[in-house]
mmCIF file of C-alpha atoms and ligand atoms in Angstrom:
data_model
loop_
_atom_site.group_PDB
_atom_site.id
_atom_site.type_symbol
_atom_site.label_atom_id
_atom_site.label_comp_id
_atom_site.label_asym_id
_atom_site.label_seq_id
_atom_site.Cartn_x
_atom_site.Cartn_y
_atom_site.Cartn_z
ATOM 1 C CA MET E 27 19.433 -5.618 -55.109
ATOM 2 C CA THR E 28 22.137 -8.105 -56.105
ATOM 3 C CA ALA E 29 25.251 -8.083 -53.958
ATOM 4 C CA LEU E 30 28.428 -6.947 -55.696
ATOM 5 C CA VAL E 31 30.372 -9.873 -54.259
ATOM 6 C CA SER E 32 28.758 -13.208 -53.629
ATOM 7 C CA ALA E 33 29.779 -16.757 -52.952
ATOM 8 C CA THR E 34 27.258 -19.045 -54.560
ATOM 9 C CA VAL E 35 27.168 -22.585 -53.242
ATOM 10 C CA GLU E 36 25.636 -25.355 -55.337
ATOM 11 C CA ALA E 37 23.641 -27.834 -53.269
ATOM 12 C CA ALA E 38 23.794 -30.266 -56.195
ATOM 13 C CA ALA E 39 27.605 -30.128 -56.156
ATOM 14 C CA LEU E 40 27.696 -30.823 -52.408
ATOM 15 C CA ARG E 41 25.457 -33.856 -52.907
ATOM 16 C CA HIS E 42 27.474 -35.018 -55.892
ATOM 17 C CA ASN E 43 30.656 -34.808 -53.807
ATOM 18 C CA LEU E 44 29.049 -36.780 -50.981
ATOM 19 C CA ALA E 45 28.171 -39.458 -53.534
ATOM 20 C CA VAL E 46 31.808 -39.487 -54.720
ATOM 21 C CA VAL E 47 32.942 -39.940 -51.109
ATOM 22 C CA ARG E 48 30.513 -42.822 -50.717
ATOM 23 C CA ARG E 49 31.915 -44.468 -53.848
ATOM 24 C CA LEU E 50 35.476 -44.014 -52.563
ATOM 25 C CA ALA E 51 34.600 -45.478 -49.169
ATOM 26 C CA PRO E 52 31.679 -47.828 -49.855
ATOM 27 C CA ASN E 53 31.959 -49.647 -46.535
ATOM 28 C CA SER E 54 32.226 -46.604 -44.305
ATOM 29 C CA ARG E 55 29.726 -44.195 -42.903
ATOM 30 C CA VAL E 56 30.314 -40.502 -43.575
ATOM 31 C CA MET E 57 30.810 -37.909 -40.852
ATOM 32 C CA ALA E 58 30.640 -34.676 -42.838
ATOM 33 C CA VAL E 59 32.970 -32.068 -41.365
ATOM 34 C CA ILE E 60 31.162 -28.741 -41.444
ATOM 35 C CA LYS E 61 33.055 -26.729 -38.834
ATOM 36 C CA ALA E 62 34.102 -23.118 -39.472
ATOM 37 C CA ASN E 63 30.793 -22.263 -41.125
ATOM 38 C CA ALA E 64 31.150 -25.365 -43.325
ATOM 39 C CA TYR E 65 34.513 -24.104 -44.563
ATOM 40 C CA GLY E 66 32.868 -20.791 -45.421
ATOM 41 C CA HIS E 67 29.969 -22.387 -47.343
ATOM 42 C CA GLY E 68 27.284 -21.737 -44.702
ATOM 43 C CA LEU E 69 26.849 -24.087 -41.724
ATOM 44 C CA VAL E 70 23.115 -24.671 -41.698
ATOM 45 C CA ALA E 71 22.600 -24.516 -45.462
ATOM 46 C CA VAL E 72 25.316 -27.117 -46.020
ATOM 47 C CA ALA E 73 23.925 -29.393 -43.296
ATOM 48 C CA ARG E 74 20.543 -29.215 -45.016
ATOM 49 C CA ALA E 75 22.048 -29.916 -48.436
ATOM 50 C CA LEU E 76 24.049 -32.834 -47.039
ATOM 51 C CA ASP E 77 21.139 -34.427 -45.236
ATOM 52 C CA GLY E 78 22.329 -37.771 -46.622
ATOM 53 C CA ALA E 79 25.430 -37.704 -44.378
ATOM 54 C CA ASP E 80 25.422 -40.141 -41.461
ATOM 55 C CA ALA E 81 26.669 -37.527 -38.988
ATOM 56 C CA PHE E 82 28.104 -34.024 -38.858
ATOM 57 C CA ALA E 83 31.276 -32.903 -37.143
ATOM 58 C CA VAL E 84 31.928 -29.399 -35.803
ATOM 59 C CA ALA E 85 34.735 -27.949 -33.724
ATOM 60 C CA ARG E 86 32.811 -25.893 -31.194
ATOM 61 C CA LEU E 87 29.715 -26.300 -29.074
ATOM 62 C CA GLU E 88 28.175 -23.106 -30.508
ATOM 63 C CA GLU E 89 28.341 -24.550 -34.014
ATOM 64 C CA GLY E 90 26.420 -27.612 -32.873
ATOM 65 C CA VAL E 91 23.842 -25.447 -31.106
ATOM 66 C CA SER E 92 23.264 -23.433 -34.304
ATOM 67 C CA LEU E 93 22.607 -26.667 -36.170
ATOM 68 C CA ARG E 94 20.124 -27.970 -33.587
ATOM 69 C CA GLN E 95 18.367 -24.589 -33.422
ATOM 70 C CA ALA E 96 17.933 -24.791 -37.183
ATOM 71 C CA GLY E 97 16.252 -28.167 -36.758
ATOM 72 C CA ILE E 98 19.128 -30.444 -37.798
ATOM 73 C CA SER E 99 18.477 -33.723 -35.995
ATOM 74 C CA ALA E 100 21.354 -35.866 -37.363
ATOM 75 C CA PRO E 101 24.144 -36.953 -34.995
ATOM 76 C CA ILE E 102 26.575 -34.096 -34.311
ATOM 77 C CA VAL E 103 30.096 -34.768 -33.057
ATOM 78 C CA LEU E 104 32.014 -32.061 -31.176
ATOM 79 C CA LEU E 105 35.555 -32.690 -32.414
ATOM 80 C CA GLU E 106 37.172 -30.986 -29.423
ATOM 81 C CA GLY E 107 34.647 -32.200 -26.862
ATOM 82 C CA VAL E 108 33.552 -29.984 -23.959
ATOM 83 C CA PHE E 109 35.663 -27.906 -21.622
ATOM 84 C CA ASP E 110 33.512 -27.465 -18.508
ATOM 85 C CA ALA E 111 30.442 -28.811 -16.714
ATOM 86 C CA GLU E 112 28.198 -26.174 -18.261
ATOM 87 C CA GLN E 113 29.188 -27.237 -21.779
ATOM 88 C CA LEU E 114 28.617 -30.877 -20.813
ATOM 89 C CA GLU E 115 25.117 -30.012 -19.644
ATOM 90 C CA ALA E 116 24.457 -28.227 -22.969
ATOM 91 C CA ALA E 117 25.875 -31.189 -24.882
ATOM 92 C CA ALA E 118 23.440 -33.462 -23.046
ATOM 93 C CA ARG E 119 20.540 -31.150 -23.805
ATOM 94 C CA PHE E 120 21.362 -30.911 -27.506
ATOM 95 C CA GLY E 121 22.328 -34.587 -27.831
ATOM 96 C CA PHE E 122 25.893 -34.051 -29.061
ATOM 97 C CA GLU E 123 28.450 -36.820 -29.395
ATOM 98 C CA LEU E 124 31.698 -35.937 -27.655
ATOM 99 C CA VAL E 125 35.342 -36.403 -28.388
ATOM 100 C CA VAL E 126 37.456 -37.109 -25.313
ATOM 101 C CA HIS E 127 41.095 -36.150 -25.725
ATOM 102 C CA ILE E 128 42.248 -35.062 -22.246
ATOM 103 C CA PRO E 129 41.702 -36.802 -18.876
ATOM 104 C CA GLU E 130 39.768 -33.802 -17.497
ATOM 105 C CA GLN E 131 36.956 -34.541 -19.950
ATOM 106 C CA ILE E 132 36.495 -37.931 -18.251
ATOM 107 C CA GLU E 133 36.194 -36.127 -14.910
ATOM 108 C CA PHE E 134 33.410 -33.945 -16.343
ATOM 109 C CA LEU E 135 31.627 -37.120 -17.426
ATOM 110 C CA ARG E 136 31.932 -38.589 -13.902
ATOM 111 C CA HIS E 137 29.784 -35.674 -12.738
ATOM 112 C CA ALA E 138 27.424 -35.662 -15.706
ATOM 113 C CA PRO E 139 23.839 -34.497 -15.172
ATOM 114 C CA GLY E 140 21.668 -37.371 -13.889
ATOM 115 C CA GLY E 141 20.072 -39.466 -16.595
ATOM 116 C CA ALA E 142 22.202 -38.032 -19.415
ATOM 117 C CA THR E 143 24.031 -40.475 -21.687
ATOM 118 C CA PHE E 144 26.755 -39.680 -24.181
ATOM 119 C CA ARG E 145 28.244 -41.233 -27.295
ATOM 120 C CA ILE E 146 31.996 -40.846 -26.827
ATOM 121 C CA TRP E 147 34.777 -40.807 -29.413
ATOM 122 C CA LEU E 148 38.073 -41.426 -27.622
ATOM 123 C CA LYS E 149 40.908 -39.797 -29.509
ATOM 124 C CA LEU E 150 44.352 -41.321 -29.825
ATOM 125 C CA ASP E 151 47.289 -39.032 -30.486
ATOM 126 C CA SER E 152 48.931 -41.336 -32.991
ATOM 127 C CA GLY E 153 51.682 -38.883 -33.889
ATOM 128 C CA MET E 154 50.233 -35.516 -34.817
ATOM 129 C CA ASN E 155 50.840 -34.167 -31.309
ATOM 130 C CA ARG E 156 47.826 -31.928 -31.397
ATOM 131 C CA LEU E 157 44.761 -33.416 -29.656
ATOM 132 C CA GLY E 158 44.491 -36.917 -28.249
ATOM 133 C CA LEU E 159 45.881 -39.266 -25.632
ATOM 134 C CA LYS E 160 48.995 -41.316 -26.226
ATOM 135 C CA GLY E 161 49.258 -45.122 -25.765
ATOM 136 C CA PRO E 162 49.088 -45.850 -21.999
ATOM 137 C CA GLN E 163 46.870 -42.836 -21.225
ATOM 138 C CA PHE E 164 44.576 -43.886 -24.068
ATOM 139 C CA ALA E 165 44.195 -47.391 -22.619
ATOM 140 C CA ALA E 166 43.531 -45.971 -19.144
ATOM 141 C CA ALA E 167 40.935 -43.564 -20.531
ATOM 142 C CA ALA E 168 39.209 -46.382 -22.423
ATOM 143 C CA ALA E 169 39.000 -48.405 -19.200
ATOM 144 C CA ALA E 170 37.684 -45.424 -17.239
ATOM 145 C CA LEU E 171 35.049 -44.628 -19.862
ATOM 146 C CA ALA E 172 33.966 -48.287 -19.927
ATOM 147 C CA SER E 173 33.000 -48.003 -16.267
ATOM 148 C CA LEU E 174 30.851 -44.873 -16.546
ATOM 149 C CA ALA E 175 27.091 -45.338 -16.586
ATOM 150 C CA CYS E 176 26.567 -42.141 -18.612
ATOM 151 C CA VAL E 177 28.757 -43.411 -21.470
ATOM 152 C CA ARG E 178 27.126 -45.467 -24.188
ATOM 153 C CA GLN E 179 29.115 -48.626 -24.758
ATOM 154 C CA PRO E 180 31.190 -49.488 -26.583
ATOM 155 C CA ILE E 181 33.054 -46.203 -26.903
ATOM 156 C CA ARG E 182 34.177 -45.206 -30.386
ATOM 157 C CA LEU E 183 37.822 -44.775 -31.299
ATOM 158 C CA PHE E 184 39.493 -42.260 -33.517
ATOM 159 C CA THR E 185 42.645 -40.482 -34.511
ATOM 160 C CA HIS E 186 43.639 -37.745 -36.947
ATOM 161 C CA LEU E 187 46.256 -37.939 -39.691
ATOM 162 C CA ALA E 188 48.882 -35.203 -39.893
ATOM 163 C CA CYS E 189 50.491 -35.892 -43.275
ATOM 164 C CA ALA E 190 47.998 -37.827 -45.409
ATOM 165 C CA ASP E 191 48.369 -35.207 -48.147
ATOM 166 C CA GLU E 192 51.980 -36.337 -48.552
ATOM 167 C CA PRO E 193 51.493 -40.060 -49.184
ATOM 168 C CA ARG E 194 55.176 -40.684 -49.790
ATOM 169 C CA LEU E 195 56.082 -39.890 -46.190
ATOM 170 C CA ALA E 196 56.153 -42.781 -43.740
ATOM 171 C CA ALA E 197 54.237 -40.718 -41.159
ATOM 172 C CA THR E 198 50.753 -41.905 -42.112
ATOM 173 C CA THR E 199 51.677 -45.583 -42.142
ATOM 174 C CA GLU E 200 53.249 -45.107 -38.722
ATOM 175 C CA GLN E 201 50.123 -43.369 -37.436
ATOM 176 C CA LEU E 202 47.937 -46.181 -38.764
ATOM 177 C CA GLU E 203 50.164 -48.758 -37.070
ATOM 178 C CA ARG E 204 49.991 -46.916 -33.744
ATOM 179 C CA PHE E 205 46.207 -46.638 -34.018
ATOM 180 C CA GLY E 206 45.931 -50.352 -34.848
ATOM 181 C CA ALA E 207 48.121 -51.272 -31.885
ATOM 182 C CA ALA E 208 46.388 -48.965 -29.392
ATOM 183 C CA THR E 209 42.876 -50.124 -30.317
ATOM 184 C CA ARG E 210 43.614 -53.852 -30.744
ATOM 185 C CA GLY E 211 40.997 -55.931 -28.980
ATOM 186 C CA MET E 212 38.580 -52.996 -28.559
ATOM 187 C CA THR E 213 35.169 -53.424 -30.120
ATOM 188 C CA GLY E 214 34.049 -49.844 -30.790
ATOM 189 C CA GLU E 215 33.635 -48.317 -34.230
ATOM 190 C CA ARG E 216 36.679 -46.522 -35.586
ATOM 191 C CA SER E 217 37.409 -43.391 -37.599
ATOM 192 C CA VAL E 218 40.726 -42.247 -39.036
ATOM 193 C CA ALA E 219 40.537 -40.733 -42.518
ATOM 194 C CA ASN E 220 40.096 -37.081 -43.390
ATOM 195 C CA SER E 221 39.859 -36.122 -47.079
ATOM 196 C CA ALA E 222 43.505 -36.825 -47.894
ATOM 197 C CA GLY E 223 43.442 -40.091 -45.966
ATOM 198 C CA LEU E 224 40.314 -41.118 -47.797
ATOM 199 C CA LEU E 225 41.942 -40.522 -51.181
ATOM 200 C CA GLY E 226 45.430 -41.817 -50.453
ATOM 201 C CA PHE E 227 45.003 -44.534 -47.847
ATOM 202 C CA PRO E 228 42.084 -46.898 -48.550
ATOM 203 C CA GLY E 229 43.277 -48.942 -45.551
ATOM 204 C CA ALA E 230 42.416 -45.974 -43.308
ATOM 205 C CA GLN E 231 38.732 -45.846 -44.197
ATOM 206 C CA ALA E 232 37.514 -47.852 -41.173
ATOM 207 C CA ASP E 233 33.885 -47.620 -39.992
ATOM 208 C CA TRP E 234 33.635 -43.867 -40.456
ATOM 209 C CA VAL E 235 35.385 -41.423 -42.774
ATOM 210 C CA ARG E 236 35.538 -37.741 -41.851
ATOM 211 C CA PRO E 237 35.801 -35.700 -45.051
ATOM 212 C CA GLY E 238 35.642 -31.954 -45.039
ATOM 213 C CA LEU E 239 37.402 -30.503 -48.068
ATOM 214 C CA LEU E 240 36.310 -33.232 -50.508
ATOM 215 C CA LEU E 241 32.663 -32.459 -49.829
ATOM 216 C CA TYR E 242 33.268 -28.912 -51.004
ATOM 217 C CA GLY E 243 34.713 -30.278 -54.235
ATOM 218 C CA VAL E 244 38.307 -29.370 -53.502
ATOM 219 C CA SER E 245 41.398 -31.553 -53.513
ATOM 220 C CA PRO E 246 43.588 -31.794 -50.419
ATOM 221 C CA LEU E 247 46.459 -33.234 -52.461
ATOM 222 C CA PRO E 248 49.056 -30.797 -53.783
ATOM 223 C CA GLY E 249 49.204 -30.703 -57.572
ATOM 224 C CA SER E 250 45.645 -31.904 -58.152
ATOM 225 C CA THR E 251 42.236 -30.248 -58.243
ATOM 226 C CA GLY E 252 38.854 -31.568 -57.224
ATOM 227 C CA SER E 253 37.882 -32.368 -60.801
ATOM 228 C CA ASP E 254 40.857 -34.785 -61.016
ATOM 229 C CA HIS E 255 38.958 -36.823 -58.407
ATOM 230 C CA GLY E 256 35.546 -36.456 -60.047
ATOM 231 C CA LEU E 257 34.446 -33.688 -57.661
ATOM 232 C CA ARG E 258 32.596 -30.461 -58.438
ATOM 233 C CA PRO E 259 33.547 -27.193 -56.733
ATOM 234 C CA ALA E 260 30.647 -26.229 -54.490
ATOM 235 C CA MET E 261 31.546 -22.563 -54.075
ATOM 236 C CA THR E 262 32.058 -19.934 -56.745
ATOM 237 C CA LEU E 263 33.214 -16.509 -55.570
ATOM 238 C CA ARG E 264 31.886 -13.852 -57.909
ATOM 239 C CA SER E 265 32.138 -10.127 -58.350
ATOM 240 C CA ARG E 266 31.414 -7.590 -61.047
ATOM 241 C CA ILE E 267 33.241 -4.963 -63.009
ATOM 242 C CA ILE E 268 32.468 -1.520 -61.615
ATOM 243 C CA ALA E 269 34.654 0.585 -63.944
ATOM 244 C CA VAL E 270 36.590 0.213 -67.190
ATOM 245 C CA LYS E 271 39.374 2.580 -68.253
ATOM 246 C CA ASP E 272 42.303 2.984 -70.593
ATOM 247 C CA VAL E 273 45.843 3.113 -69.283
ATOM 248 C CA ALA E 274 48.658 4.415 -71.465
ATOM 249 C CA ILE E 275 52.014 2.726 -71.868
ATOM 250 C CA GLY E 276 54.230 3.462 -68.851
ATOM 251 C CA GLU E 277 51.368 4.299 -66.463
ATOM 252 C CA GLN E 278 51.151 2.459 -63.154
ATOM 253 C CA VAL E 279 48.191 0.785 -61.535
ATOM 254 C CA GLY E 280 47.140 0.446 -57.898
ATOM 255 C CA TYR E 281 48.794 0.943 -54.498
ATOM 256 C CA GLY E 282 52.547 1.222 -54.701
ATOM 257 C CA GLY E 283 52.386 1.474 -58.489
ATOM 258 C CA ARG E 284 53.528 -2.134 -58.694
ATOM 259 C CA TRP E 285 52.199 -2.770 -62.195
ATOM 260 C CA THR E 286 53.242 -0.726 -65.193
ATOM 261 C CA ALA E 287 51.424 -0.876 -68.517
ATOM 262 C CA GLN E 288 53.746 -2.326 -71.140
ATOM 263 C CA ARG E 289 51.184 -1.605 -73.853
ATOM 264 C CA ALA E 290 48.066 0.526 -74.243
ATOM 265 C CA THR E 291 45.886 -1.314 -71.729
ATOM 266 C CA ARG E 292 42.191 -1.665 -71.115
ATOM 267 C CA LEU E 293 41.787 -2.038 -67.377
ATOM 268 C CA ALA E 294 38.707 -3.295 -65.575
ATOM 269 C CA ILE E 295 38.187 -2.589 -61.901
ATOM 270 C CA ALA E 296 36.208 -5.307 -60.113
ATOM 271 C CA ALA E 297 34.598 -4.995 -56.705
ATOM 272 C CA VAL E 298 36.432 -7.513 -54.578
ATOM 273 C CA GLY E 299 39.422 -7.268 -52.292
ATOM 274 C CA TYR E 300 41.067 -8.492 -49.142
ATOM 275 C CA GLY E 301 38.123 -7.051 -47.193
ATOM 276 C CA ASP E 302 36.120 -9.874 -48.746
ATOM 277 C CA GLY E 303 38.737 -12.534 -48.047
ATOM 278 C CA TYR E 304 40.356 -12.367 -51.475
ATOM 279 C CA PRO E 305 44.071 -12.682 -50.676
ATOM 280 C CA ARG E 306 46.293 -9.646 -51.003
ATOM 281 C CA SER E 307 49.243 -11.987 -51.472
ATOM 282 C CA LEU E 308 47.988 -12.637 -55.017
ATOM 283 C CA GLY E 309 50.122 -10.441 -57.158
ATOM 284 C CA SER E 310 49.861 -9.133 -60.704
ATOM 285 C CA GLY E 311 49.361 -11.956 -63.156
ATOM 286 C CA ALA E 312 47.038 -14.018 -60.955
ATOM 287 C CA PRO E 313 44.104 -15.365 -62.975
ATOM 288 C CA VAL E 314 40.437 -14.370 -62.791
ATOM 289 C CA LEU E 315 37.615 -15.141 -65.198
ATOM 290 C CA VAL E 316 35.897 -12.209 -66.881
ATOM 291 C CA ASN E 317 32.737 -13.353 -68.638
ATOM 292 C CA GLY E 318 34.206 -16.856 -68.451
ATOM 293 C CA VAL E 319 37.535 -15.892 -70.062
ATOM 294 C CA ARG E 320 40.863 -15.877 -68.230
ATOM 295 C CA ALA E 321 42.451 -12.513 -67.551
ATOM 296 C CA ALA E 322 45.215 -11.413 -65.222
ATOM 297 C CA LEU E 323 45.353 -9.142 -62.168
ATOM 298 C CA ALA E 324 47.166 -5.874 -62.732
ATOM 299 C CA GLY E 325 48.572 -4.336 -59.559
ATOM 300 C CA ARG E 326 47.963 -5.042 -55.904
ATOM 301 C CA VAL E 327 44.737 -6.333 -54.424
ATOM 302 C CA SER E 328 43.119 -3.479 -52.444
ATOM 303 C CA MET E 329 40.604 -3.822 -49.635
ATOM 304 C CA ASP E 330 37.581 -3.550 -51.945
ATOM 305 C CA MET E 331 38.916 -3.685 -55.495
ATOM 306 C CA ILE E 332 41.214 -5.345 -57.985
ATOM 307 C CA GLY E 333 42.484 -4.217 -61.371
ATOM 308 C CA ILE E 334 42.318 -6.649 -64.284
ATOM 309 C CA ASP E 335 44.082 -6.372 -67.633
ATOM 310 C CA VAL E 336 41.226 -6.979 -70.060
ATOM 311 C CA THR E 337 42.950 -5.632 -73.180
ATOM 312 C CA ASP E 338 42.619 -8.946 -75.001
ATOM 313 C CA LEU E 339 38.994 -9.509 -74.064
ATOM 314 C CA ASP E 340 35.967 -8.779 -76.161
ATOM 315 C CA ALA E 341 34.520 -5.447 -74.950
ATOM 316 C CA PRO E 342 34.232 -6.056 -71.202
ATOM 317 C CA ALA E 343 31.844 -3.578 -69.612
ATOM 318 C CA ARG E 344 30.610 -2.367 -66.263
ATOM 319 C CA GLY E 345 28.419 -5.014 -64.644
ATOM 320 C CA ASP E 346 30.159 -7.950 -66.312
ATOM 321 C CA ALA E 347 30.775 -11.053 -64.226
ATOM 322 C CA VAL E 348 34.139 -11.809 -62.658
ATOM 323 C CA ILE E 349 34.884 -15.180 -61.089
ATOM 324 C CA LEU E 350 37.628 -15.235 -58.480
ATOM 325 C CA TRP E 351 37.493 -18.985 -57.868
ATOM 326 C CA GLY E 352 35.096 -21.859 -58.317
ATOM 327 C CA GLU E 353 33.454 -22.787 -61.620
ATOM 328 C CA GLY E 354 36.210 -22.829 -64.245
ATOM 329 C CA LEU E 355 38.924 -21.511 -61.926
ATOM 330 C CA PRO E 356 39.970 -23.966 -59.206
ATOM 331 C CA VAL E 357 40.475 -22.513 -55.739
ATOM 332 C CA GLU E 358 43.454 -24.879 -55.518
ATOM 333 C CA GLU E 359 45.186 -22.797 -58.227
ATOM 334 C CA ILE E 360 44.431 -19.529 -56.446
ATOM 335 C CA ALA E 361 45.664 -20.969 -53.138
ATOM 336 C CA ARG E 362 48.908 -22.111 -54.721
ATOM 337 C CA ARG E 363 49.498 -18.708 -56.295
ATOM 338 C CA SER E 364 48.825 -16.919 -53.043
ATOM 339 C CA GLY E 365 51.045 -19.217 -51.009
ATOM 340 C CA THR E 366 48.303 -20.764 -48.927
ATOM 341 C CA ILE E 367 45.917 -23.740 -48.888
ATOM 342 C CA PRO E 368 42.354 -23.851 -50.230
ATOM 343 C CA TYR E 369 41.036 -24.372 -46.678
ATOM 344 C CA GLU E 370 42.253 -20.909 -45.670
ATOM 345 C CA LEU E 371 40.717 -19.171 -48.680
ATOM 346 C CA LEU E 372 37.336 -20.879 -48.273
ATOM 347 C CA CYS E 373 37.151 -20.281 -44.508
ATOM 348 C CA GLY E 374 38.420 -16.746 -44.965
ATOM 349 C CA ILE E 375 35.454 -15.401 -46.920
ATOM 350 C CA SER E 376 34.519 -12.321 -44.903
ATOM 351 C CA GLN E 377 31.186 -11.469 -43.362
ATOM 352 C CA ARG E 378 30.239 -8.888 -45.962
ATOM 353 C CA VAL E 379 30.200 -11.534 -48.715
ATOM 354 C CA ALA E 380 26.721 -12.856 -49.354
ATOM 355 C CA VAL E 381 26.901 -16.663 -49.255
ATOM 356 C CA GLU E 382 23.964 -18.044 -51.218
ATOM 357 C CA LEU E 383 23.082 -21.712 -51.492
ATOM 358 C CA ARG E 384 21.127 -22.638 -54.580
HETATM 359 C C1 PLP K 404 39.546 -34.193 -36.546
HETATM 360 C C2 PLP K 404 39.262 -33.821 -37.950
HETATM 361 N N1 PLP K 404 38.743 -34.733 -38.781
HETATM 362 C C3 PLP K 404 38.467 -34.448 -40.075
HETATM 363 C C4 PLP K 404 38.734 -33.198 -40.597
HETATM 364 C C5 PLP K 404 38.426 -32.930 -42.049
HETATM 365 O O1 PLP K 404 39.605 -32.656 -42.744
HETATM 366 P P1 PLP K 404 39.582 -32.450 -44.346
HETATM 367 O O2 PLP K 404 38.853 -31.179 -44.590
HETATM 368 O O3 PLP K 404 41.005 -32.368 -44.692
HETATM 369 O O4 PLP K 404 38.872 -33.623 -44.900
HETATM 370 C C6 PLP K 404 39.264 -32.216 -39.772
HETATM 371 C C7 PLP K 404 39.560 -30.888 -40.317
HETATM 372 O O5 PLP K 404 40.496 -30.226 -40.029
HETATM 373 C C8 PLP K 404 39.540 -32.534 -38.410
HETATM 374 O O6 PLP K 404 40.065 -31.630 -37.587
#
């Protein structure tokens, strides 16, 4: 039985995008960011498809454990580190690399289980004011970590860019300067660039790049799509038409009657809605592909359904394919129209959507 709504993920596209990243940053190793279920693409399946990555990064311990339990043996970095002794013990057992961004995490390491050793990424807060230690605290943490027997030396050094998707702002240059100053004289490998940094700031590539979005074939830069950067969208969200009907001039469609037929209209109802993660904020006029041809939403997005004006299409019928984003319809365009970012749409695919890697 084929699912009515599915997100198909192309392994070949993921690998192609990794190759593009390698061409963009030929002197860096690639830490593939696959947190949040690989941005909705399927954590383990994506890790398997991207087995050419040099390391994986996840946000939470549980994500790393799922990868190890599925047999993924590549280095795995926990981007937020651990938050108690029990998590540190699990990190040792599963061989995770740890980010340190608060002094308490150094205290956990002081009491690490005997014999355990850890690869540490010390995080500088270079201006984002989210995670990381600022200048003097960063230097003190580096010194403290250098003295711990359980820490593999030299420690690695990293920071995260807040505004790399807006290259005209001075913020990124300032962050890079602060990172350069704080790490001067330290020998450990460095990592700075996320997807936007990788595209817009070649000087930020350092020893490791940390792309997420680019690997999924999507552009982090406003006004461009992945294909502008030679990428291929990995995910295509698909549904099918479940009913076709005629609507007379003046009749309204959907909740709130927000769309009124201005002509005799052929309306297709497709099985997808906000219950699948398709945004309700998309109003009438938003594009979908019906049998590969653009058509427009008519009326509000419901929990399980959308209406599509297919009057100008060639005999659309029940069972026909509808693409919500992906192949031929960039998720960047849908995100823009719904007032959000592609990250949120991709991560927001709901549990009832079958995610299939092929
Ligand atoms: C610390 C860190 N590095 C890298 C990334 C990857 O970002 P992007 O998907 O924009 O490449 C993220 C994602 O939010 C992150 O939190």
